[in-house]
């Protein structure tokens, strides 16, 4: 059976980028499925790169939700016994150590080809970069830890709320030298892929 999640008060709406990141912190720590789902933009993309700049993990909105909170059918069926990532771990620690913030101007990101994932010519995005620490444990005390640079790109939607449109996992510091992997460590993408396979592009 999925591990029960304690009830908490509703989080404030993400009317600022800062509140959005606060809500992400809360959704992860509380394993709050409903809150997590509200944080992601309909054009959300998760990517993880290796030290050579190659994408090693990728998923879109629906895949992300399937992994973290469960499939749409499971989310609509309260009696489902299928476990998502938030169900597997009874203890979840998440800390985002902010380092840099900048604005990604739409005028500098035109569409260079049809479906260009980096294009947003009509709007500016806010970008937050820093280090994310996670620790997740199941009811037996087994689990994973993450210490990884990550970047969040957020956009202001038509409902007046900020949402995460890009979640980028950056290479681990010291993971490469002369193009070769020098160390092994768990990344957020690896953990999600271990439990629920994620297609690499």
GROMACS .gro file of N, CA and C in nm, residues 26-135:
model
  330
   26UNK      N    1   0.792   2.262  -0.050
   26UNK     CA    2   0.687   2.203   0.034
   26UNK      C    3   0.630   2.076  -0.028
   27UNK      N    4   0.606   2.079  -0.160
   27UNK     CA    5   0.550   1.962  -0.227
   27UNK      C    6   0.643   1.842  -0.215
   28UNK      N    7   0.772   1.866  -0.227
   28UNK     CA    8   0.868   1.756  -0.217
   28UNK      C    9   0.875   1.704  -0.074
   29UNK      N   10   0.889   1.793   0.022
   29UNK     CA   11   0.903   1.751   0.162
   29UNK      C   12   0.779   1.680   0.213
   30UNK      N   13   0.661   1.731   0.173
   30UNK     CA   14   0.535   1.674   0.221
   30UNK      C   15   0.482   1.564   0.130
   31UNK      N   16   0.552   1.540   0.019
   31UNK     CA   17   0.505   1.442  -0.081
   31UNK      C   18   0.361   1.474  -0.121
   32UNK      N   19   0.338   1.601  -0.147
   32UNK     CA   20   0.204   1.651  -0.176
   32UNK      C   21   0.179   1.642  -0.327
   33UNK      N   22   0.105   1.539  -0.366
   33UNK     CA   23   0.081   1.514  -0.508
   33UNK      C   24   0.002   1.626  -0.574
   34UNK      N   25  -0.104   1.669  -0.509
   34UNK     CA   26  -0.190   1.772  -0.567
   34UNK      C   27  -0.113   1.902  -0.587
   35UNK      N   28  -0.034   1.939  -0.488
   35UNK     CA   29   0.045   2.062  -0.498
   35UNK      C   30   0.150   2.049  -0.608
   36UNK      N   31   0.219   1.937  -0.612
   36UNK     CA   32   0.324   1.918  -0.713
   36UNK      C   33   0.268   1.935  -0.854
   37UNK      N   34   0.151   1.881  -0.876
   37UNK     CA   35   0.091   1.887  -1.010
   37UNK      C   36   0.062   2.031  -1.052
   38UNK      N   37   0.032   2.119  -0.955
   38UNK     CA   38   0.002   2.259  -0.989
   38UNK      C   39   0.127   2.339  -1.023
   39UNK      N   40   0.244   2.287  -0.992
   39UNK     CA   41   0.368   2.363  -1.008
   39UNK      C   42   0.425   2.357  -1.149
   40UNK      N   43   0.381   2.258  -1.227
   40UNK     CA   44   0.442   2.233  -1.356
   40UNK      C   45   0.359   2.292  -1.469
   41UNK      N   46   0.427   2.356  -1.562
   41UNK     CA   47   0.363   2.415  -1.678
   41UNK      C   48   0.321   2.305  -1.776
   42UNK      N   49   0.221   2.334  -1.858
   42UNK     CA   50   0.174   2.235  -1.955
   42UNK      C   51   0.282   2.199  -2.057
   43UNK      N   52   0.381   2.287  -2.075
   43UNK     CA   53   0.493   2.259  -2.164
   43UNK      C   54   0.619   2.218  -2.087
   44UNK      N   55   0.601   2.167  -1.967
   44UNK     CA   56   0.712   2.127  -1.881
   44UNK      C   57   0.801   2.023  -1.949
   45UNK      N   58   0.932   2.039  -1.929
   45UNK     CA   59   1.029   1.940  -1.973
   45UNK      C   60   1.136   1.923  -1.865
   46UNK      N   61   1.168   1.798  -1.834
   46UNK     CA   62   1.279   1.765  -1.746
   46UNK      C   63   1.392   1.711  -1.831
   47UNK      N   64   1.512   1.764  -1.812
   47UNK     CA   65   1.628   1.713  -1.883
   47UNK      C   66   1.745   1.700  -1.787
   48UNK      N   67   1.826   1.599  -1.811
   48UNK     CA   68   1.951   1.584  -1.737
   48UNK      C   69   2.063   1.563  -1.838
   49UNK      N   70   2.172   1.637  -1.819
   49UNK     CA   71   2.285   1.633  -1.912
   49UNK      C   72   2.405   1.564  -1.849
   50UNK      N   73   2.488   1.505  -1.934
   50UNK     CA   74   2.617   1.458  -1.886
   50UNK      C   75   2.721   1.570  -1.904
   51UNK      N   76   2.846   1.543  -1.869
   51UNK     CA   77   2.947   1.648  -1.871
   51UNK      C   78   2.986   1.690  -2.012
   52UNK      N   79   2.943   1.615  -2.113
   52UNK     CA   80   2.972   1.651  -2.251
   52UNK      C   81   2.858   1.730  -2.314
   53UNK      N   82   2.754   1.756  -2.235
   53UNK     CA   83   2.641   1.832  -2.286
   53UNK      C   84   2.536   1.748  -2.355
   54UNK      N   85   2.547   1.616  -2.344
   54UNK     CA   86   2.448   1.527  -2.404
   54UNK      C   87   2.332   1.504  -2.308
   55UNK      N   88   2.211   1.500  -2.361
   55UNK     CA   89   2.095   1.469  -2.278
   55UNK      C   90   2.094   1.320  -2.248
   56UNK      N   91   2.092   1.285  -2.120
   56UNK     CA   92   2.090   1.144  -2.081
   56UNK      C   93   1.955   1.103  -2.025
   57UNK      N   94   1.877   1.200  -1.977
   57UNK     CA   95   1.740   1.172  -1.933
   57UNK      C   96   1.650   1.286  -1.978
   58UNK      N   97   1.530   1.250  -2.020
   58UNK     CA   98   1.432   1.350  -2.064
   58UNK      C   99   1.293   1.298  -2.035
   59UNK      N  100   1.205   1.384  -1.988
   59UNK     CA  101   1.063   1.351  -1.985
   59UNK      C  102   0.978   1.477  -1.992
   60UNK      N  103   0.858   1.459  -2.045
   60UNK     CA  104   0.763   1.570  -2.057
   60UNK      C  105   0.672   1.573  -1.935
   61UNK      N  106   0.570   1.656  -1.940
   61UNK     CA  107   0.481   1.675  -1.825
   61UNK      C  108   0.415   1.545  -1.781
   62UNK      N  109   0.353   1.475  -1.875
   62UNK     CA  110   0.278   1.355  -1.838
   62UNK      C  111   0.368   1.248  -1.779
   63UNK      N  112   0.487   1.231  -1.837
   63UNK     CA  113   0.581   1.133  -1.783
   63UNK      C  114   0.627   1.172  -1.644
   64UNK      N  115   0.655   1.300  -1.625
   64UNK     CA  116   0.696   1.349  -1.493
   64UNK      C  117   0.590   1.320  -1.388
   65UNK      N  118   0.465   1.349  -1.421
   65UNK     CA  119   0.357   1.325  -1.326
   65UNK      C  120   0.339   1.176  -1.301
   66UNK      N  121   0.350   1.094  -1.405
   66UNK     CA  122   0.339   0.950  -1.386
   66UNK      C  123   0.442   0.900  -1.286
   67UNK      N  124   0.564   0.952  -1.295
   67UNK     CA  125   0.672   0.908  -1.207
   67UNK      C  126   0.653   0.957  -1.065
   68UNK      N  127   0.625   1.085  -1.049
   68UNK     CA  128   0.624   1.145  -0.916
   68UNK      C  129   0.493   1.123  -0.842
   69UNK      N  130   0.379   1.141  -0.910
   69UNK     CA  131   0.250   1.136  -0.840
   69UNK      C  132   0.160   1.023  -0.887
   70UNK      N  133   0.195   0.954  -0.995
   70UNK     CA  134   0.115   0.843  -1.044
   70UNK      C  135   0.046   0.877  -1.175
   71UNK      N  136   0.002   0.774  -1.245
   71UNK     CA  137  -0.064   0.794  -1.373
   71UNK      C  138  -0.197   0.865  -1.353
   72UNK      N  139  -0.249   0.920  -1.462
   72UNK     CA  140  -0.376   0.992  -1.454
   72UNK      C  141  -0.487   0.902  -1.398
   73UNK      N  142  -0.491   0.776  -1.442
   73UNK     CA  143  -0.593   0.683  -1.393
   73UNK      C  144  -0.577   0.662  -1.243
   74UNK      N  145  -0.452   0.647  -1.198
   74UNK     CA  146  -0.428   0.627  -1.055
   74UNK      C  147  -0.464   0.752  -0.975
   75UNK      N  148  -0.437   0.870  -1.032
   75UNK     CA  149  -0.468   0.994  -0.961
   75UNK      C  150  -0.618   1.013  -0.946
   76UNK      N  151  -0.694   0.960  -1.041
   76UNK     CA  152  -0.840   0.973  -1.036
   76UNK      C  153  -0.905   0.859  -0.959
   77UNK      N  154  -0.827   0.755  -0.926
   77UNK     CA  155  -0.880   0.639  -0.856
   77UNK      C  156  -0.814   0.630  -0.719
   78UNK      N  157  -0.884   0.675  -0.617
   78UNK     CA  158  -0.827   0.681  -0.482
   78UNK      C  159  -0.798   0.542  -0.424
   79UNK      N  160  -0.857   0.437  -0.482
   79UNK     CA  161  -0.836   0.302  -0.430
   79UNK      C  162  -0.720   0.230  -0.499
   80UNK      N  163  -0.653   0.297  -0.592
   80UNK     CA  164  -0.543   0.235  -0.665
   80UNK      C  165  -0.429   0.199  -0.570
   81UNK      N  166  -0.366   0.084  -0.595
   81UNK     CA  167  -0.253   0.039  -0.513
   81UNK      C  168  -0.119   0.059  -0.585
   82UNK      N  169  -0.124   0.117  -0.706
   82UNK     CA  170   0.000   0.144  -0.779
   82UNK      C  171   0.078   0.255  -0.707
   83UNK      N  172   0.209   0.236  -0.696
   83UNK     CA  173   0.292   0.331  -0.622
   83UNK      C  174   0.369   0.424  -0.716
   84UNK      N  175   0.357   0.552  -0.691
   84UNK     CA  176   0.442   0.651  -0.756
   84UNK      C  177   0.558   0.682  -0.662
   85UNK      N  178   0.649   0.768  -0.705
   85UNK     CA  179   0.767   0.796  -0.624
   85UNK      C  180   0.730   0.854  -0.488
   86UNK      N  181   0.630   0.941  -0.484
   86UNK     CA  182   0.587   0.999  -0.357
   86UNK      C  183   0.524   0.895  -0.265
   87UNK      N  184   0.478   0.783  -0.321
   87UNK     CA  185   0.420   0.676  -0.239
   87UNK      C  186   0.528   0.585  -0.181
   88UNK      N  187   0.636   0.569  -0.255
   88UNK     CA  188   0.739   0.473  -0.216
   88UNK      C  189   0.816   0.519  -0.092
   89UNK      N  190   0.840   0.650  -0.083
   89UNK     CA  191   0.923   0.701   0.026
   89UNK      C  192   0.838   0.766   0.134
   90UNK      N  193   0.860   0.724   0.257
   90UNK     CA  194   0.785   0.778   0.371
   90UNK      C  195   0.851   0.903   0.428
   91UNK      N  196   0.976   0.926   0.390
   91UNK     CA  197   1.050   1.043   0.439
   91UNK      C  198   1.121   1.107   0.320
   92UNK      N  199   1.099   1.238   0.303
   92UNK     CA  200   1.155   1.305   0.186
   92UNK      C  201   1.209   1.442   0.229
   93UNK      N  202   1.338   1.460   0.215
   93UNK     CA  203   1.402   1.588   0.247
   93UNK      C  204   1.444   1.655   0.116
   94UNK      N  205   1.418   1.785   0.108
   94UNK     CA  206   1.450   1.861  -0.014
   94UNK      C  207   1.495   2.001   0.026
   95UNK      N  208   1.611   2.042  -0.023
   95UNK     CA  209   1.660   2.177   0.002
   95UNK      C  210   1.722   2.232  -0.126
   96UNK      N  211   1.676   2.351  -0.165
   96UNK     CA  212   1.733   2.419  -0.280
   96UNK      C  213   1.820   2.533  -0.230
   97UNK      N  214   1.950   2.524  -0.256
   97UNK     CA  215   2.045   2.627  -0.214
   97UNK      C  216   2.068   2.720  -0.333
   98UNK      N  217   1.997   2.832  -0.331
   98UNK     CA  218   1.998   2.927  -0.442
   98UNK      C  219   2.135   2.991  -0.460
   99UNK      N  220   2.179   2.999  -0.587
   99UNK     CA  221   2.306   3.063  -0.619
   99UNK      C  222   2.289   3.182  -0.714
  100UNK      N  223   2.218   3.163  -0.824
  100UNK     CA  224   2.207   3.266  -0.926
  100UNK      C  225   2.063   3.278  -0.977
  101UNK      N  226   2.028   3.402  -1.016
  101UNK     CA  227   1.900   3.426  -1.080
  101UNK      C  228   1.922   3.522  -1.197
  102UNK      N  229   1.857   3.495  -1.307
  102UNK     CA  230   1.864   3.586  -1.421
  102UNK      C  231   1.736   3.574  -1.503
  103UNK      N  232   1.721   3.664  -1.598
  103UNK     CA  233   1.605   3.664  -1.685
  103UNK      C  234   1.646   3.617  -1.823
  104UNK      N  235   1.571   3.523  -1.876
  104UNK     CA  236   1.594   3.472  -2.011
  104UNK      C  237   1.496   3.542  -2.104
  105UNK      N  238   1.545   3.637  -2.180
  105UNK     CA  239   1.459   3.723  -2.262
  105UNK      C  240   1.406   3.649  -2.384
  106UNK      N  241   1.277   3.667  -2.410
  106UNK     CA  242   1.217   3.604  -2.526
  106UNK      C  243   1.278   3.651  -2.656
  107UNK      N  244   1.317   3.778  -2.660
  107UNK     CA  245   1.376   3.834  -2.782
  107UNK      C  246   1.507   3.766  -2.820
  108UNK      N  247   1.570   3.701  -2.721
  108UNK     CA  248   1.696   3.632  -2.747
  108UNK      C  249   1.677   3.483  -2.772
  109UNK      N  250   1.550   3.440  -2.771
  109UNK     CA  251   1.522   3.297  -2.790
  109UNK      C  252   1.413   3.276  -2.893
  110UNK      N  253   1.439   3.318  -3.018
  110UNK     CA  254   1.341   3.295  -3.125
  110UNK      C  255   1.337   3.147  -3.163
  111UNK      N  256   1.233   3.109  -3.233
  111UNK     CA  257   1.223   2.970  -3.280
  111UNK      C  258   1.314   2.953  -3.401
  112UNK      N  259   1.416   2.871  -3.388
  112UNK     CA  260   1.512   2.850  -3.497
  112UNK      C  261   1.473   2.734  -3.587
  113UNK      N  262   1.382   2.650  -3.539
  113UNK     CA  263   1.328   2.540  -3.620
  113UNK      C  264   1.194   2.501  -3.559
  114UNK      N  265   1.104   2.439  -3.636
  114UNK     CA  266   0.972   2.402  -3.584
  114UNK      C  267   0.984   2.312  -3.461
  115UNK      N  268   0.915   2.352  -3.354
  115UNK     CA  269   0.919   2.274  -3.231
  115UNK      C  270   1.042   2.297  -3.147
  116UNK      N  271   1.116   2.402  -3.173
  116UNK     CA  272   1.237   2.434  -3.097
  116UNK      C  273   1.204   2.442  -2.948
  117UNK      N  274   1.257   2.350  -2.865
  117UNK     CA  275   1.221   2.348  -2.722
  117UNK      C  276   1.276   2.465  -2.643
  118UNK      N  277   1.376   2.534  -2.697
  118UNK     CA  278   1.436   2.646  -2.626
  118UNK      C  279   1.375   2.780  -2.664
  119UNK      N  280   1.280   2.778  -2.758
  119UNK     CA  281   1.220   2.902  -2.807
  119UNK      C  282   1.105   2.949  -2.717
  120UNK      N  283   1.106   3.078  -2.686
  120UNK     CA  284   0.992   3.143  -2.619
  120UNK      C  285   0.997   3.291  -2.657
  121UNK      N  286   0.980   3.321  -2.786
  121UNK     CA  287   1.001   3.457  -2.836
  121UNK      C  288   0.905   3.561  -2.781
  122UNK      N  289   0.788   3.518  -2.733
  122UNK     CA  290   0.685   3.613  -2.691
  122UNK      C  291   0.681   3.636  -2.541
  123UNK      N  292   0.770   3.574  -2.465
  123UNK     CA  293   0.767   3.593  -2.320
  123UNK      C  294   0.906   3.576  -2.262
  124UNK      N  295   0.928   3.642  -2.149
  124UNK     CA  296   1.053   3.631  -2.076
  124UNK      C  297   1.036   3.529  -1.964
  125UNK      N  298   1.139   3.449  -1.940
  125UNK     CA  299   1.136   3.351  -1.833
  125UNK      C  300   1.233   3.393  -1.723
  126UNK      N  301   1.199   3.360  -1.600
  126UNK     CA  302   1.291   3.377  -1.488
  126UNK      C  303   1.366   3.246  -1.467
  127UNK      N  304   1.494   3.255  -1.439
  127UNK     CA  305   1.578   3.136  -1.425
  127UNK      C  306   1.647   3.138  -1.289
  128UNK      N  307   1.639   3.025  -1.219
  128UNK     CA  308   1.701   3.009  -1.088
  128UNK      C  309   1.796   2.890  -1.095
  129UNK      N  310   1.918   2.912  -1.050
  129UNK     CA  311   2.018   2.806  -1.052
  129UNK      C  312   2.076   2.790  -0.912
  130UNK      N  313   2.104   2.667  -0.875
  130UNK     CA  314   2.161   2.642  -0.744
  130UNK      C  315   2.189   2.495  -0.724
  131UNK      N  316   2.208   2.458  -0.600
  131UNK     CA  317   2.237   2.319  -0.567
  131UNK      C  318   2.120   2.261  -0.490
  132UNK      N  319   2.079   2.142  -0.529
  132UNK     CA  320   1.966   2.075  -0.465
  132UNK      C  321   2.016   1.955  -0.387
  133UNK      N  322   1.975   1.949  -0.261
  133UNK     CA  323   2.005   1.834  -0.176
  133UNK      C  324   1.875   1.761  -0.149
  134UNK      N  325   1.874   1.632  -0.173
  134UNK     CA  326   1.757   1.550  -0.144
  134UNK      C  327   1.799   1.425  -0.068
  135UNK      N  328   1.708   1.379   0.016
  135UNK     CA  329   1.725   1.248   0.079
  135UNK      C  330   1.588   1.186   0.089
   0.00000   0.00000   0.00000
